[in-house]
Amino acid sequence: MSKVIFDCAISLDGFFAGENRSPENPMGGVSEKLHQWMFKQKAFWKHIKAEGGDEDSADGKLIERVFARTGAYIMGKRMYEEGEVHWAEDLFEADVYVLTHEQRAPWIQNGTTTFYFINDGIMSALKKAKQSAQDKDIRIQGGANTIQQFLNAGLINECFIHIAPVFLGSGIRLFESIDKDKYDIIISEVIPSNLTTHIRYQLTQKK
Amino acid sequence: MSKVIFDCAISLDGFFAGENRSPENPMGGVSEKLHQWMFKQKAFWKHIKAEGGDEDSADGKLIERVFARTGAYIMGKRMYEEGEVHWAEDLFEADVYVLTHEQRAPWIQNGTTTFYFINDGIMSALKKAKQSAQDKDIRIQGGANTIQQFLNAGLINECFIHIAPVFLGSGIRLFESIDKDKYDIIISEVIPSNLTTHIRYQLTQKK
């Protein structure tokens, strides 16, 4: 059965993004600090359809794995607007559901990526994403606020956190105002690495 | 050479303590959620001079290790006031420096624990703690605000974080308002476990 997952990097002090995010300053300029572990990996650059990276190690396998398991994406409007000016065409190779108040026809890209613009909330997006994903997983791509909405609705089955050994001091926290009573959580996988610590959690909604 | 360390548990959403802390409600009542991994260990109960625990596994060794390496403690007044009504006599088996505005003579306990009340700031406490610790380490025991003061002064050499798979939703964060430019940080040890994830970091003040 499809899982609803998220998979993202945070700083040691819990930040998912920096201050003053905009299309000109995606993630508030902190991507390099949080994603250093990815930037070294050939798998990352291959995924974004560019040249780069000098390693092909265990960290790279994780990048491939989450990409391969994901059958549909859901993201917030701000992440979409920050990203789409930078993303290669057909980056996601799947249906992407963007939560927005803007009414807009689907954007069908060359390849297999289509952006759908959803005006009626997370449950509607999730229902459509499940149809797209079939037996693959649905990844809540971000931003933090979108992930928090799914968390607090009890809809997340699994998350994979990559904790970078860096302080950001300010910005947008991944886990802000989380409903503390929603889930039983177990640690399912811990993968040490030099530039980050990968921890996978399974979340089960409390009865 | 002595290191200045801290060693503490946080929730997945980064909280070190809950709301409404008081001597009647130490840590805001969240200790059980954050410290479940410790409470199972015989080493923990032995350390607090009580009976309890049913395991003697790798997690317990970590409790013994930090206790053995610590030659002096520094803590804030609130942690002291919350704790001292509950702590067994001679819990620390070392000199403990309490940051406070209260002028008070040292409290020499039976055994080898003495509480000293320091009125002139963290550098003064650290200087005295270094003399007490000799070649052992100085542990900044807490609370979060005291740890943040030492962090932001560039004085921490190592920290050991135990991330519990639980959301607290609110409370006091360990890493609040951290100076992002103070340290280069490397991950020195990651120890997976069932009830927490242990991650040790080495911090070097940036030149």
Coordinates of C-alpha atoms in Angstrom, one line a residue:
Chain A
M1 CA 0.0 0.0 0.0
S2 CA 1.2 3.5 -0.7
K3 CA 2.7 5.4 2.1
V4 CA 2.6 9.1 2.7
I5 CA 6.1 10.3 3.4
F6 CA 8.3 13.2 3.7
D7 CA 12.1 13.3 3.3
C8 CA 14.1 16.4 4.1
A9 CA 17.1 17.9 5.6
I10 CA 17.2 20.0 8.7
S11 CA 19.9 21.8 10.7
L12 CA 21.0 20.7 14.1
D13 CA 18.8 23.5 15.5
G14 CA 15.8 22.2 13.5
F15 CA 15.5 24.6 10.6
F16 CA 14.2 23.5 7.2
A17 CA 14.8 26.8 5.5
G18 CA 16.3 30.2 6.2
E19 CA 14.8 33.7 6.3
N20 CA 13.7 35.8 3.3
R21 CA 12.7 33.0 1.0
S22 CA 11.9 34.0 -2.6
P23 CA 12.4 32.6 -6.1
E24 CA 15.6 34.7 -6.1
N25 CA 16.7 33.3 -2.8
P26 CA 15.3 29.7 -2.6
M27 CA 15.2 28.1 0.9
G28 CA 16.5 31.5 2.2
G29 CA 20.0 30.6 0.9
V30 CA 20.7 27.8 3.2
S31 CA 20.5 24.9 0.8
E32 CA 24.3 24.5 0.6
K33 CA 24.5 24.1 4.4
L34 CA 21.7 21.6 4.7
H35 CA 22.4 19.7 1.5
Q36 CA 26.1 19.4 1.4
W37 CA 25.8 15.6 1.8
M38 CA 23.6 15.6 -1.4
F39 CA 25.7 17.9 -3.5
K40 CA 28.7 15.6 -3.3
Q41 CA 26.7 12.7 -4.8
K42 CA 26.6 12.0 -8.5
A43 CA 23.1 10.6 -7.9
F44 CA 21.8 14.1 -6.9
W45 CA 23.1 15.8 -10.0
K46 CA 21.8 13.1 -12.2
H47 CA 18.4 13.5 -10.5
I48 CA 18.3 17.3 -11.2
K49 CA 19.5 16.5 -14.8
A50 CA 22.8 18.3 -14.5
E51 CA 26.5 17.5 -14.3
G52 CA 28.2 17.3 -10.9
G53 CA 29.2 15.4 -7.8
D54 CA 32.3 13.4 -7.2
E55 CA 31.0 10.5 -5.1
D56 CA 28.8 7.6 -5.6
S57 CA 28.4 6.3 -2.1
A58 CA 25.7 5.2 0.4
D59 CA 24.3 8.7 0.6
G60 CA 23.7 8.7 -3.1
K61 CA 21.7 5.5 -2.8
L62 CA 19.3 7.2 -0.5
I63 CA 18.7 9.9 -3.1
E64 CA 18.0 7.3 -5.7
R65 CA 15.8 5.3 -3.3
V66 CA 13.4 8.1 -2.4
F67 CA 13.1 9.2 -6.0
A68 CA 12.4 5.6 -7.1
R69 CA 9.7 4.9 -4.5
T70 CA 7.8 8.2 -5.1
G71 CA 4.8 8.0 -7.4
A72 CA 3.4 11.5 -6.8
Y73 CA 4.3 14.7 -5.0
I74 CA 2.4 17.3 -3.0
M75 CA 3.9 20.7 -2.3
G76 CA 2.9 24.2 -1.1
K77 CA 2.6 27.1 -3.4
R78 CA 5.6 28.9 -2.0
M79 CA 7.9 25.9 -2.6
Y80 CA 6.5 25.6 -6.1
E81 CA 7.1 29.3 -6.8
E82 CA 10.6 29.3 -5.3
G83 CA 11.5 26.2 -7.2
E84 CA 9.9 26.1 -10.6
V85 CA 12.1 28.9 -12.0
H86 CA 15.2 26.7 -11.2
W87 CA 14.0 23.2 -11.7
A88 CA 14.9 21.3 -14.9
E89 CA 12.0 20.4 -17.1
D90 CA 10.5 17.0 -16.0
L91 CA 12.4 17.0 -12.8
F92 CA 9.9 15.0 -10.8
E93 CA 8.9 12.5 -13.5
A94 CA 5.5 12.1 -11.8
D95 CA 2.4 14.1 -11.0
V96 CA 2.9 17.0 -8.7
Y97 CA 0.0 18.5 -6.8
V98 CA 0.5 22.1 -5.8
L99 CA -1.7 23.5 -3.0
T100 CA -2.7 27.0 -4.0
H101 CA -5.6 29.4 -4.2
E102 CA -4.7 30.2 -7.8
Q103 CA -6.9 28.6 -10.4
R104 CA -4.8 27.3 -13.1
A105 CA -4.8 24.6 -15.8
P106 CA -2.4 21.7 -15.3
W107 CA 1.1 22.3 -16.6
I108 CA 2.1 19.2 -18.6
Q109 CA 5.8 19.2 -19.2
N110 CA 7.8 17.3 -21.8
G111 CA 8.4 13.9 -20.2
T112 CA 6.2 12.6 -17.4
T113 CA 5.9 15.5 -15.0
T114 CA 2.6 17.3 -14.7
F115 CA 1.8 20.0 -12.2
Y116 CA -1.8 20.1 -11.0
F117 CA -3.0 23.2 -9.0
I118 CA -5.3 22.2 -6.2
N119 CA -7.6 24.7 -4.7
D120 CA -9.6 22.6 -2.2
G121 CA -7.2 21.5 0.4
I122 CA -4.8 18.8 1.5
M123 CA -7.4 15.9 1.5
S124 CA -8.3 16.6 -2.1
A125 CA -4.6 16.8 -3.1
L126 CA -3.9 13.5 -1.3
K127 CA -6.8 11.7 -2.9
K128 CA -5.6 12.7 -6.3
A129 CA -2.0 12.0 -5.5
K130 CA -2.9 8.5 -4.4
Q131 CA -4.5 7.8 -7.8
S132 CA -1.4 9.1 -9.5
A133 CA 1.0 7.1 -7.4
Q134 CA -0.8 3.8 -7.7
D135 CA 1.3 1.5 -5.5
K136 CA 4.2 3.9 -5.1
D137 CA 4.4 6.4 -2.3
I138 CA 3.2 10.0 -2.0
R139 CA 5.9 12.4 -1.0
I140 CA 5.0 15.6 0.8
Q141 CA 7.8 17.6 -0.7
G142 CA 7.4 20.7 1.4
G143 CA 7.7 23.5 2.5
A144 CA 7.6 23.0 6.2
N145 CA 4.1 24.4 6.5
T146 CA 2.7 21.9 4.1
I147 CA 4.5 19.1 5.9
Q148 CA 3.0 20.4 9.2
Q149 CA -0.5 20.4 7.8
F150 CA -0.1 16.7 6.8
L151 CA 1.5 15.8 10.1
N152 CA -1.2 17.5 12.2
A153 CA -3.9 15.9 10.1
G154 CA -2.5 12.5 11.1
L155 CA -1.7 11.6 7.5
I156 CA 2.0 10.8 7.5
N157 CA 3.2 7.2 7.6
E158 CA 6.9 7.7 7.4
C159 CA 9.5 10.4 7.5
F160 CA 13.2 10.5 6.8
I161 CA 15.2 13.3 8.4
H162 CA 18.7 14.2 7.5
I163 CA 20.3 16.3 10.3
A164 CA 23.1 18.5 9.1
P165 CA 25.8 19.3 11.6
V166 CA 25.3 23.0 11.3
F167 CA 23.4 25.8 13.1
L168 CA 21.2 28.1 11.1
G169 CA 20.1 30.3 14.1
S170 CA 16.9 31.4 12.4
G171 CA 14.5 30.6 9.7
I172 CA 11.6 28.2 9.2
R173 CA 11.6 25.1 11.5
L174 CA 10.4 21.8 10.1
F175 CA 8.6 20.8 13.3
E176 CA 6.8 23.9 14.5
S177 CA 3.5 23.7 16.4
I178 CA 3.2 19.9 15.9
D179 CA 0.3 18.2 17.6
K180 CA 2.1 16.1 20.2
D181 CA -0.7 13.5 20.6
K182 CA -1.2 12.4 17.0
Y183 CA 1.3 9.6 16.6
D184 CA 3.1 6.7 18.0
I185 CA 6.6 6.9 16.5
I186 CA 9.3 4.3 16.1
I187 CA 12.8 4.7 14.8
S188 CA 13.1 2.4 11.9
E189 CA 16.6 3.2 10.4
V190 CA 19.6 5.2 11.4
I191 CA 22.3 5.7 8.9
P192 CA 25.4 7.5 10.0
S193 CA 27.3 9.6 7.5
N194 CA 30.0 12.3 7.5
L195 CA 27.9 15.3 6.5
T196 CA 24.5 14.4 7.9
T197 CA 22.7 11.8 10.0
H198 CA 19.9 10.0 8.4
I199 CA 17.1 8.9 10.6
R200 CA 13.9 7.2 9.4
Y201 CA 10.8 7.1 11.5
Q202 CA 7.5 5.2 11.1
L203 CA 4.5 7.1 12.4
T204 CA 1.2 5.4 13.3
Q205 CA -1.8 7.6 14.1
K206 CA -2.9 7.0 17.7
K207 CA -6.3 5.4 18.1
Chain B
M1 CA 42.8 18.6 28.3
S2 CA 39.4 19.1 29.8
K3 CA 36.5 19.5 27.4
V4 CA 33.4 21.6 28.0
I5 CA 30.5 19.4 27.1
F6 CA 26.8 19.0 27.3
D7 CA 24.8 15.8 27.0
C8 CA 21.0 15.9 26.9
A9 CA 17.9 14.5 25.4
I10 CA 15.6 16.3 23.1
S11 CA 12.3 15.5 21.3
L12 CA 12.1 15.1 17.6
D13 CA 10.8 18.6 17.5
G14 CA 13.7 19.9 19.4
F15 CA 12.4 20.4 22.9
F16 CA 14.6 20.0 26.0
A17 CA 11.8 20.6 28.5
G18 CA 8.0 21.2 28.5
E19 CA 5.9 24.1 29.7
N20 CA 5.3 25.2 33.3
R21 CA 8.5 24.0 34.8
S22 CA 8.7 24.1 38.6
P23 CA 10.1 22.1 41.5
E24 CA 6.6 20.4 41.6
N25 CA 6.8 19.8 37.8
P26 CA 10.4 19.3 36.9
M27 CA 11.2 19.6 33.2
G28 CA 7.5 20.5 32.6
G29 CA 6.6 16.8 33.1
V30 CA 8.2 15.5 29.9
S31 CA 11.1 13.6 31.4
E32 CA 9.5 10.3 30.9
K33 CA 9.0 11.0 27.2
L34 CA 12.5 12.2 26.6
H35 CA 14.3 9.8 29.0
Q36 CA 12.6 6.5 28.3
W37 CA 15.8 5.1 27.0
M38 CA 17.5 5.9 30.3
F39 CA 14.8 4.7 32.6
K40 CA 15.1 1.2 31.3
Q41 CA 18.8 1.1 32.2
K42 CA 20.0 -0.2 35.5
A43 CA 23.0 2.2 35.1
F44 CA 20.6 5.2 35.3
W45 CA 19.0 4.1 38.6
K46 CA 22.3 3.2 40.1
H47 CA 23.5 6.7 39.2
I48 CA 20.5 8.3 40.9
K49 CA 21.1 6.0 43.9
A50 CA 17.8 4.2 43.6
E51 CA 16.5 0.8 42.5
G52 CA 15.1 0.3 39.0
G53 CA 15.7 -0.6 35.5
D54 CA 15.7 -3.9 33.8
E55 CA 18.4 -3.6 31.1
D56 CA 22.1 -3.3 31.2
S57 CA 22.8 -2.7 27.5
A58 CA 24.7 -0.2 25.3
D59 CA 22.5 2.7 26.3
G60 CA 23.5 2.1 29.9
K61 CA 27.2 2.3 29.1
L62 CA 26.6 5.8 27.7
I63 CA 25.1 6.9 31.0
E64 CA 28.1 5.5 32.9
R65 CA 30.5 7.1 30.4
V66 CA 29.3 10.6 30.7
F67 CA 29.2 10.3 34.5
A68 CA 32.7 8.9 34.7
R69 CA 34.3 11.6 32.5
T70 CA 32.7 14.6 34.2
G71 CA 34.8 16.3 36.9
A72 CA 32.6 19.3 37.5
Y73 CA 29.1 20.6 36.6
I74 CA 27.6 23.9 35.7
M75 CA 23.9 24.5 35.8
G76 CA 21.4 27.3 35.9
K77 CA 19.4 28.4 38.9
R78 CA 16.1 27.1 37.6
M79 CA 17.4 23.6 36.9
Y80 CA 19.0 23.6 40.4
E81 CA 15.8 24.7 42.1
E82 CA 13.7 22.2 40.1
G83 CA 16.1 19.4 40.8
E84 CA 17.5 19.7 44.2
V85 CA 14.3 18.8 46.0
H86 CA 14.3 15.5 44.1
W87 CA 18.0 14.6 43.8
A88 CA 19.6 12.1 46.1
E89 CA 22.3 13.4 48.4
D90 CA 25.7 13.4 46.7
L91 CA 24.1 12.7 43.3
F92 CA 26.8 14.4 41.3
E93 CA 29.9 13.2 43.2
A94 CA 31.7 16.4 42.1
D95 CA 31.6 20.1 42.4
V96 CA 28.5 21.7 40.9
Y97 CA 28.5 25.4 40.0
V98 CA 25.1 27.0 40.1
L99 CA 24.6 30.3 38.2
T100 CA 22.5 32.5 40.3
H101 CA 22.0 36.1 41.7
E102 CA 21.5 34.6 45.1
Q103 CA 24.4 35.0 47.5
R104 CA 24.8 31.8 49.4
A105 CA 27.5 29.8 51.1
P106 CA 28.6 26.5 49.4
W107 CA 26.4 23.5 50.3
I108 CA 28.8 20.7 51.1
Q109 CA 26.9 17.4 51.0
N110 CA 27.8 14.1 52.6
G111 CA 30.1 12.4 50.0
T112 CA 31.9 14.4 47.4
T113 CA 29.2 16.8 46.0
T114 CA 29.4 20.5 46.8
F115 CA 27.2 23.1 45.3
Y116 CA 28.8 26.5 44.8
F117 CA 26.6 29.5 44.0
I118 CA 28.2 31.8 41.4
N119 CA 27.0 35.4 41.1
D120 CA 29.5 36.7 38.5
G121 CA 28.6 34.9 35.3
I122 CA 29.6 32.0 33.1
M123 CA 33.3 32.7 32.7
S124 CA 33.7 32.8 36.4
A125 CA 31.8 29.5 36.8
L126 CA 33.9 27.9 34.0
K127 CA 37.2 29.0 35.5
K128 CA 36.3 27.5 38.9
A129 CA 34.8 24.3 37.3
K130 CA 38.0 23.8 35.4
Q131 CA 40.0 23.9 38.6
S132 CA 37.6 21.4 40.2
A133 CA 37.5 19.0 37.2
Q134 CA 41.3 18.9 36.8
D135 CA 41.8 16.6 33.7
K136 CA 38.2 15.4 33.6
D137 CA 35.5 17.3 31.6
I138 CA 33.1 20.1 32.6
R139 CA 29.5 19.3 31.9
I140 CA 27.1 22.1 31.3
Q141 CA 24.2 20.3 32.8
G142 CA 21.4 22.7 31.8
G143 CA 18.8 24.1 31.5
A144 CA 18.6 25.0 27.9
N145 CA 19.2 28.7 28.5
T146 CA 22.5 27.9 30.3
I147 CA 23.6 25.6 27.5
Q148 CA 22.8 28.4 25.0
Q149 CA 24.9 30.9 26.9
F150 CA 27.9 28.6 26.7
L151 CA 27.2 27.8 23.1
N152 CA 26.9 31.4 22.1
A153 CA 30.1 32.3 24.0
G154 CA 32.0 29.8 21.9
L155 CA 32.9 27.7 24.9
I156 CA 31.5 24.2 24.0
N157 CA 33.9 21.6 22.7
E158 CA 31.5 18.6 22.4
C159 CA 27.8 17.8 22.7
F160 CA 26.0 14.5 22.8
I161 CA 22.3 14.7 21.8
H162 CA 19.8 11.9 22.4
I163 CA 16.8 12.4 20.0
A164 CA 13.7 10.8 21.3
P165 CA 11.1 9.6 18.7
V166 CA 8.4 11.8 20.2
F167 CA 6.8 15.2 19.6
L168 CA 6.3 17.5 22.5
G169 CA 4.7 20.3 20.5
S170 CA 5.7 23.1 22.9
G171 CA 8.1 23.9 25.7
I172 CA 11.7 25.0 25.8
R173 CA 13.9 24.2 22.9
L174 CA 17.5 23.2 23.4
F175 CA 18.7 25.2 20.3
E176 CA 17.0 28.5 20.4
S177 CA 18.6 31.7 19.1
I178 CA 22.0 30.0 18.5
D179 CA 24.7 32.1 16.9
K180 CA 25.1 30.3 13.5
D181 CA 28.6 31.5 12.9
K182 CA 30.3 30.4 16.0
Y183 CA 31.4 26.8 15.2
D184 CA 32.6 24.3 12.8
I185 CA 30.8 21.1 13.7
I186 CA 31.6 17.5 12.9
I187 CA 29.6 14.4 13.6
S188 CA 31.9 12.2 15.7
E189 CA 29.7 9.3 16.7
V190 CA 26.2 8.1 15.9
I191 CA 24.8 5.3 18.0
P192 CA 21.4 3.9 16.9
S193 CA 19.1 2.6 19.6
N194 CA 15.4 1.7 19.9
L195 CA 14.2 4.5 22.1
T196 CA 16.5 7.3 21.1
T197 CA 19.2 8.2 18.6
H198 CA 22.6 9.2 20.1
I199 CA 24.6 11.7 18.1
R200 CA 27.9 13.1 19.3
Y201 CA 29.3 16.3 17.8
Q202 CA 32.7 18.0 18.1
L203 CA 32.5 21.8 18.0
T204 CA 35.5 24.0 17.1
Q205 CA 35.2 27.7 17.4
K206 CA 35.6 29.4 14.0
K207 CA 38.7 31.6 13.8

